[in-house]
Each structure stands twice: as C-alpha cells, then as structure tokens.
Short mmCIF file of C-alpha atoms in Angstrom, two decimals:
data_model
loop_
_atom_site.label_atom_id
_atom_site.label_comp_id
_atom_site.label_asym_id
_atom_site.label_seq_id
_atom_site.Cartn_x
_atom_site.Cartn_y
_atom_site.Cartn_z
CA UNK A 1 0.00 0.00 0.00
CA UNK A 2 2.92 2.33 0.74
CA UNK A 3 4.32 1.90 -2.76
CA UNK A 4 0.98 2.72 -4.37
CA UNK A 5 0.77 5.92 -2.32
CA UNK A 6 4.35 6.77 -3.28
CA UNK A 7 3.59 6.17 -6.96
CA UNK A 8 0.56 8.43 -6.81
CA UNK A 9 2.34 11.15 -4.81
CA UNK A 10 5.34 11.23 -7.13
CA UNK A 11 3.09 11.51 -10.20
CA UNK A 12 1.15 14.37 -8.61
CA UNK A 13 4.44 16.09 -7.68
CA UNK A 14 5.74 15.61 -11.23
CA UNK A 15 2.66 17.17 -12.81
CA UNK A 16 2.65 20.03 -10.29
CA UNK A 17 6.31 20.81 -10.89
CA UNK A 18 5.92 20.71 -14.67
CA UNK A 19 3.00 23.16 -14.47
CA UNK A 20 5.07 25.45 -12.25
CA UNK A 21 7.97 25.17 -14.69
CA UNK A 22 5.79 26.24 -17.59
CA UNK A 23 4.47 29.26 -15.65
CA UNK A 24 7.90 30.51 -14.58
CA UNK A 25 9.71 33.21 -16.56
CA UNK A 26 13.17 33.23 -14.96
CA UNK A 27 15.50 30.59 -16.50
CA UNK A 28 17.19 29.47 -13.27
CA UNK A 29 13.90 28.97 -11.46
CA UNK A 30 12.58 27.13 -14.51
CA UNK A 31 15.63 24.85 -14.39
CA UNK A 32 15.07 24.30 -10.68
CA UNK A 33 11.51 23.08 -11.30
CA UNK A 34 12.78 20.88 -14.13
CA UNK A 35 15.34 19.22 -11.86
CA UNK A 36 12.80 18.70 -9.10
CA UNK A 37 10.42 17.08 -11.58
CA UNK A 38 13.24 14.82 -12.75
CA UNK A 39 13.70 13.65 -9.18
CA UNK A 40 9.93 13.08 -8.84
CA UNK A 41 9.75 10.98 -12.02
CA UNK A 42 12.79 9.01 -10.85
CA UNK A 43 11.04 8.21 -7.57
CA UNK A 44 7.98 7.16 -9.58
CA UNK A 45 10.04 4.79 -11.72
CA UNK A 46 11.80 3.26 -8.71
CA UNK A 47 8.58 2.69 -6.76
CA UNK A 48 6.74 1.40 -9.84
CA UNK A 49 9.55 -1.07 -10.56
CA UNK A 50 9.56 -2.38 -7.00
CA UNK A 51 5.76 -2.60 -6.93
CA UNK A 52 5.57 -4.44 -10.26
CA UNK A 53 8.12 -7.01 -9.14
CA UNK A 54 6.43 -7.55 -5.79
CA UNK A 55 3.03 -8.07 -7.36
CA UNK A 56 4.02 -10.25 -10.32
CA UNK A 57 7.23 -12.03 -9.18
CA UNK A 58 8.20 -13.51 -12.53
CA UNK A 59 11.44 -13.35 -14.46
CA UNK A 60 9.99 -10.88 -16.96
CA UNK A 61 8.79 -8.66 -14.10
CA UNK A 62 12.26 -8.86 -12.58
CA UNK A 63 13.88 -7.63 -15.80
CA UNK A 64 11.36 -4.81 -16.19
CA UNK A 65 11.74 -3.86 -12.52
CA UNK A 66 15.52 -3.81 -12.87
CA UNK A 67 15.31 -1.52 -15.90
CA UNK A 68 12.91 0.80 -14.06
CA UNK A 69 15.17 0.82 -10.99
CA UNK A 70 18.25 1.70 -13.03
CA UNK A 71 16.55 4.45 -15.05
CA UNK A 72 14.82 5.85 -11.96
CA UNK A 73 18.03 5.84 -9.94
CA UNK A 74 19.85 7.68 -12.72
CA UNK A 75 17.07 10.30 -12.84
CA UNK A 76 17.18 10.84 -9.08
CA UNK A 77 20.98 10.89 -8.90
CA UNK A 78 21.53 13.28 -11.82
CA UNK A 79 18.62 15.51 -10.82
CA UNK A 80 19.80 15.75 -7.22
CA UNK A 81 23.41 16.42 -8.21
CA UNK A 82 22.46 19.17 -10.68
CA UNK A 83 19.97 20.68 -8.23
CA UNK A 84 22.68 20.97 -5.58
CA UNK A 85 24.94 22.64 -8.13
CA UNK A 86 22.18 25.06 -9.16
CA UNK A 87 21.51 25.87 -5.51
CA UNK A 88 25.08 27.18 -5.18
CA UNK A 89 24.64 29.60 -8.07
CA UNK A 90 21.19 30.97 -7.41
CA UNK A 91 19.58 30.99 -3.95
CA UNK A 92 16.41 32.46 -5.52
CA UNK A 93 16.01 29.38 -7.74
CA UNK A 94 15.70 27.13 -4.69
CA UNK A 95 13.48 29.33 -2.53
CA UNK A 96 9.77 28.78 -2.35
CA UNK A 97 8.85 32.42 -1.78
CA UNK A 98 6.74 34.24 -4.30
CA UNK A 99 6.88 37.99 -4.74
#
C-alpha cells in the first residue's frame, strides 16, 4: 500500500512541478523546477519497478523492474546532483517564496 501511495504522490508532484515550470519566466527557477520534476519521475520509476516485481514475481517482471530501478536511480541521482549545483549559483532558484 505504501508503494501505491508513493507512486501516486510522485506523479502528482511531477505534474505540479511541470506546471510550475511552464508558468515561470526566470530561467534558473525554470531549471530548478525541471530538476525537481526529474527527481519526482525518478522516484515514480523506482517505486513502480519495486511494486511491479512484488506483485508479479516472474522473471519478466524482474527484468522490467531492474530496468525501471536503473533508469529511476539515474534520474534521481543526476537531478539531485544538478539541483545541488544550481543551488550554489542561485539561492532564488531554490526558494519557495513568491513575490
């Protein structure tokens, strides 16, 4: 049940962040939303891969789950690393305040 909630929450976060990205004008803040959405979609892929393996438990499900885990982990890792780098250059891009 936890994985299903995590799948749903990460999809909602992804859609929310993409909408915020499209509304933003400043490039660094836009990039910040893009990186956050990359992390959210990575979490979705990881949790979906684990959930699909746990529910099906076949060799095909294991291969699909492994692919989802690898792609999701890459999304989370690269998104997090670039977000930390962006945070050093622009504190406004990582703040949640609106003017």
